[in-house]
mmCIF file of C-alpha atoms in Angstrom:
data_model
loop_
_atom_site.group_PDB
_atom_site.id
_atom_site.type_symbol
_atom_site.label_atom_id
_atom_site.label_comp_id
_atom_site.label_asym_id
_atom_site.label_seq_id
_atom_site.Cartn_x
_atom_site.Cartn_y
_atom_site.Cartn_z
ATOM 1 C CA MET A 1 -60.812 12.100 -43.627
ATOM 2 C CA MET A 2 -57.644 10.490 -42.918
ATOM 3 C CA GLN A 3 -57.298 9.680 -39.296
ATOM 4 C CA THR A 4 -54.355 11.123 -37.500
ATOM 5 C CA ILE A 5 -51.785 8.318 -36.766
ATOM 6 C CA LEU A 6 -49.607 9.558 -33.525
ATOM 7 C CA VAL A 7 -46.270 8.110 -33.191
ATOM 8 C CA PRO A 8 -44.599 8.577 -30.026
ATOM 9 C CA VAL A 9 -40.831 9.260 -29.412
ATOM 10 C CA ASN A 10 -39.090 8.986 -25.792
ATOM 11 C CA GLY A 11 -36.138 10.666 -24.675
ATOM 12 C CA ILE A 12 -34.400 13.289 -22.892
ATOM 13 C CA ILE A 13 -34.721 16.939 -23.885
ATOM 14 C CA GLN A 14 -30.944 18.078 -25.177
ATOM 15 C CA SER A 15 -31.695 21.727 -26.013
ATOM 16 C CA ILE A 16 -34.544 24.104 -26.682
ATOM 17 C CA THR A 17 -33.887 26.890 -29.096
ATOM 18 C CA SER A 18 -36.172 29.597 -31.040
ATOM 19 C CA PHE A 19 -37.177 28.323 -34.491
ATOM 20 C CA GLY A 20 -37.232 30.438 -37.675
ATOM 21 C CA GLY A 21 -37.110 33.898 -35.952
ATOM 22 C CA ASP A 22 -40.433 33.128 -34.684
ATOM 23 C CA CYS A 23 -40.737 33.601 -30.909
ATOM 24 C CA CYS A 24 -43.963 31.570 -30.944
ATOM 25 C CA GLN A 25 -42.058 28.358 -31.954
ATOM 26 C CA GLN A 26 -39.309 26.481 -30.564
ATOM 27 C CA GLN A 27 -36.862 23.764 -31.903
ATOM 28 C CA VAL A 28 -36.715 20.974 -29.108
ATOM 29 C CA SER A 29 -33.918 18.531 -29.678
ATOM 30 C CA VAL A 30 -34.705 15.060 -27.812
ATOM 31 C CA ARG A 31 -32.138 12.283 -27.343
ATOM 32 C CA THR A 32 -33.590 9.147 -27.943
ATOM 33 C CA SER A 33 -31.777 5.508 -27.904
ATOM 34 C CA ASP A 34 -31.516 6.053 -32.082
ATOM 35 C CA GLY A 35 -30.120 9.409 -31.663
ATOM 36 C CA ILE A 36 -31.383 12.953 -31.997
ATOM 37 C CA ILE A 37 -34.967 13.933 -33.296
ATOM 38 C CA ASN A 38 -35.863 17.442 -33.309
ATOM 39 C CA PHE A 39 -39.704 18.649 -32.634
ATOM 40 C CA ILE A 40 -40.932 22.049 -33.480
ATOM 41 C CA VAL A 41 -43.123 23.181 -30.835
ATOM 42 C CA GLY A 42 -45.535 25.850 -32.059
ATOM 43 C CA PRO A 43 -49.062 27.407 -31.116
ATOM 44 C CA ASP A 44 -50.824 24.198 -32.385
ATOM 45 C CA THR A 45 -48.651 22.009 -30.070
ATOM 46 C CA HIS A 46 -50.408 20.682 -26.933
ATOM 47 C CA VAL A 47 -48.048 20.646 -23.933
ATOM 48 C CA LEU A 48 -49.463 17.994 -21.256
ATOM 49 C CA ASN A 49 -50.144 19.476 -17.965
ATOM 50 C CA ASN A 50 -48.731 22.679 -19.105
ATOM 51 C CA VAL A 51 -45.251 21.911 -18.021
ATOM 52 C CA ARG A 52 -42.637 24.264 -18.769
ATOM 53 C CA LEU A 53 -40.086 22.224 -20.947
ATOM 54 C CA ARG A 54 -36.210 22.040 -19.842
ATOM 55 C CA THR A 55 -33.418 20.814 -20.870
ATOM 56 C CA GLY A 56 -32.426 17.339 -19.258
ATOM 57 C CA MET A 57 -36.430 16.455 -18.796
ATOM 58 C CA ASN A 58 -37.635 13.123 -19.601
ATOM 59 C CA VAL A 59 -40.435 13.426 -22.387
ATOM 60 C CA THR A 60 -42.620 11.957 -24.645
ATOM 61 C CA ALA A 61 -43.625 13.833 -28.180
ATOM 62 C CA PHE A 62 -46.030 12.665 -30.375
ATOM 63 C CA TYR A 63 -46.208 13.851 -33.913
ATOM 64 C CA ASP A 64 -48.455 12.758 -36.806
ATOM 65 C CA ALA A 65 -47.355 10.443 -38.906
ATOM 66 C CA ASN A 66 -49.540 11.320 -41.843
ATOM 67 C CA LEU A 67 -47.905 14.901 -42.208
ATOM 68 C CA ALA A 68 -45.228 15.581 -44.697
ATOM 69 C CA VAL A 69 -41.776 16.215 -43.083
ATOM 70 C CA PRO A 70 -38.542 17.551 -44.598
ATOM 71 C CA LEU A 71 -36.055 14.583 -45.609
ATOM 72 C CA ILE A 72 -32.980 16.193 -43.235
ATOM 73 C CA TYR A 73 -31.065 14.825 -40.516
ATOM 74 C CA PRO A 74 -31.512 14.698 -37.683
ATOM 75 C CA PRO A 75 -35.188 14.152 -38.374
ATOM 76 C CA GLN A 76 -37.489 17.033 -37.812
ATOM 77 C CA TYR A 77 -41.311 16.680 -36.850
ATOM 78 C CA ARG A 78 -44.104 19.054 -35.690
ATOM 79 C CA ALA A 79 -45.090 17.710 -32.352
ATOM 80 C CA VAL A 80 -48.734 17.366 -31.813
ATOM 81 C CA PHE A 81 -48.308 16.530 -28.061
ATOM 82 C CA ILE A 82 -45.229 16.602 -25.779
ATOM 83 C CA GLY A 83 -45.051 16.257 -21.987
ATOM 84 C CA ARG A 84 -43.031 15.013 -19.404
ATOM 85 C CA ARG A 85 -42.695 11.226 -18.548
ATOM 86 C CA ASN A 86 -41.912 9.742 -15.272
ATOM 87 C CA PRO A 87 -39.346 7.024 -15.024
ATOM 88 C CA GLY A 88 -41.202 3.367 -15.697
ATOM 89 C CA GLU A 89 -44.318 5.225 -17.148
ATOM 90 C CA ASN A 90 -45.724 4.941 -20.689
ATOM 91 C CA ILE A 91 -47.725 7.470 -22.438
ATOM 92 C CA TYR A 92 -50.291 6.524 -25.144
ATOM 93 C CA ALA A 93 -52.096 9.036 -27.388
ATOM 94 C CA GLY A 94 -54.765 7.953 -30.135
ATOM 95 C CA TYR A 95 -58.534 7.531 -30.401
ATOM 96 C CA PHE A 96 -60.347 5.194 -28.393
ATOM 97 C CA ASP A 97 -63.862 3.747 -29.280
ATOM 98 C CA ASN A 98 -66.712 3.538 -26.888
ATOM 99 C CA ASN A 99 -65.296 0.139 -25.302
ATOM 100 C CA LEU A 100 -61.974 2.221 -24.668
ATOM 101 C CA ASN A 101 -59.995 -0.037 -27.390
ATOM 102 C CA SER A 102 -57.392 1.933 -29.449
ATOM 103 C CA ALA A 103 -57.952 2.766 -32.930
ATOM 104 C CA ASP A 104 -54.814 0.751 -33.592
ATOM 105 C CA GLY A 105 -55.817 -2.370 -31.686
ATOM 106 C CA THR A 106 -53.124 -2.517 -29.249
ATOM 107 C CA LEU A 107 -54.289 -1.089 -26.168
ATOM 108 C CA LYS A 108 -57.456 -1.234 -23.850
ATOM 109 C CA LEU A 109 -57.993 0.692 -21.286
ATOM 110 C CA ASN A 110 -59.777 -0.540 -17.790
ATOM 111 C CA ILE A 111 -60.823 2.660 -15.740
ATOM 112 C CA ASP A 112 -61.000 2.194 -11.695
ATOM 113 C CA ARG A 113 -61.853 4.660 -8.930
ATOM 114 C CA ASN A 114 -57.939 5.738 -8.855
ATOM 115 C CA THR A 115 -57.911 6.696 -12.443
ATOM 116 C CA THR A 116 -57.878 10.527 -12.939
ATOM 117 C CA ILE A 117 -59.692 11.816 -16.036
ATOM 118 C CA THR A 118 -59.275 15.570 -17.072
ATOM 119 C CA THR A 119 -59.882 17.437 -20.109
ATOM 120 C CA ALA A 120 -56.630 19.109 -21.907
ATOM 121 C CA ASN A 121 -57.109 22.087 -19.913
ATOM 122 C CA GLY A 122 -57.274 20.349 -16.751
ATOM 123 C CA GLN A 123 -60.714 20.149 -15.747
ATOM 124 C CA THR A 124 -62.604 17.109 -13.940
ATOM 125 C CA PHE A 125 -64.316 15.303 -17.100
ATOM 126 C CA ASN A 126 -67.314 13.682 -15.890
ATOM 127 C CA CYS A 127 -68.569 11.771 -19.101
ATOM 128 C CA GLU A 128 -67.526 8.638 -20.603
ATOM 129 C CA PRO A 129 -63.897 9.001 -22.062
ATOM 130 C CA GLY A 130 -64.753 6.749 -25.088
ATOM 131 C CA GLY A 131 -65.063 8.095 -28.618
ATOM 132 C CA HIS A 132 -62.370 10.543 -28.030
ATOM 133 C CA THR A 133 -58.892 10.816 -28.766
ATOM 134 C CA LEU A 134 -57.104 10.180 -25.142
ATOM 135 C CA ILE A 135 -53.889 10.553 -23.541
ATOM 136 C CA ALA A 136 -53.445 7.749 -21.159
ATOM 137 C CA TYR A 137 -50.388 7.318 -18.507
ATOM 138 C CA TYR A 138 -49.765 3.692 -17.158
ATOM 139 C CA THR A 139 -47.053 1.763 -16.120
ATOM 140 C CA GLU A 140 -47.827 -2.075 -16.775
ATOM 141 C CA THR A 141 -49.805 -3.946 -19.356
ATOM 142 C CA THR A 142 -50.931 -7.344 -19.676
ATOM 143 C CA ARG A 143 -49.441 -9.908 -22.300
ATOM 144 C CA SER A 144 -52.779 -10.158 -24.146
ATOM 145 C CA ILE A 145 -53.734 -8.903 -27.450
ATOM 146 C CA PRO A 146 -54.597 -6.123 -27.147
ATOM 147 C CA ALA A 147 -52.596 -5.295 -23.800
ATOM 148 C CA GLN A 148 -54.779 -3.845 -21.250
ATOM 149 C CA THR A 149 -53.862 -1.395 -18.584
ATOM 150 C CA THR A 150 -55.255 0.367 -16.015
ATOM 151 C CA PRO A 151 -53.909 4.066 -16.550
ATOM 152 C CA ARG A 152 -53.067 6.314 -13.616
ATOM 153 C CA LYS A 153 -54.253 9.515 -15.475
ATOM 154 C CA ILE A 154 -56.174 10.081 -18.757
ATOM 155 C CA ILE A 155 -56.468 13.386 -20.635
ATOM 156 C CA VAL A 156 -59.524 13.708 -22.996
ATOM 157 C CA VAL A 157 -58.653 15.980 -26.173
ATOM 158 C CA CYS A 158 -62.071 17.093 -26.833
#
């Protein structure tokens, strides 16, 4: 089975419109430093912290790089996750092993007593978060390889 490769896109929501005449799907246009990227937000998309997406909101959206996409401009992807991003904050989504190393080897999480760990539906997660797909909110990292950080918040996608 192919592992999901989640690619982050940071930007500001420019518009939100219905998609394909289906009231259960929306097209969210995000202005990035490289231009506009459209995301389809549907029933399978996890909106982080269940925030109401609005025009002007600073967001990070993740799409699965393994899925086929239409060859159109601006690019259009199905969002796997999308959520508000605070100024100066980074969001990383991906699989972490039991030592809290990301599958791509770029990030190691160091949890301390101030790190909030919840499930995707907002409930407290009382187990070890390793061995799951995690969404980590953090500000600073070390310059080591892999970069290390103590996240403010972790969402465990069970």
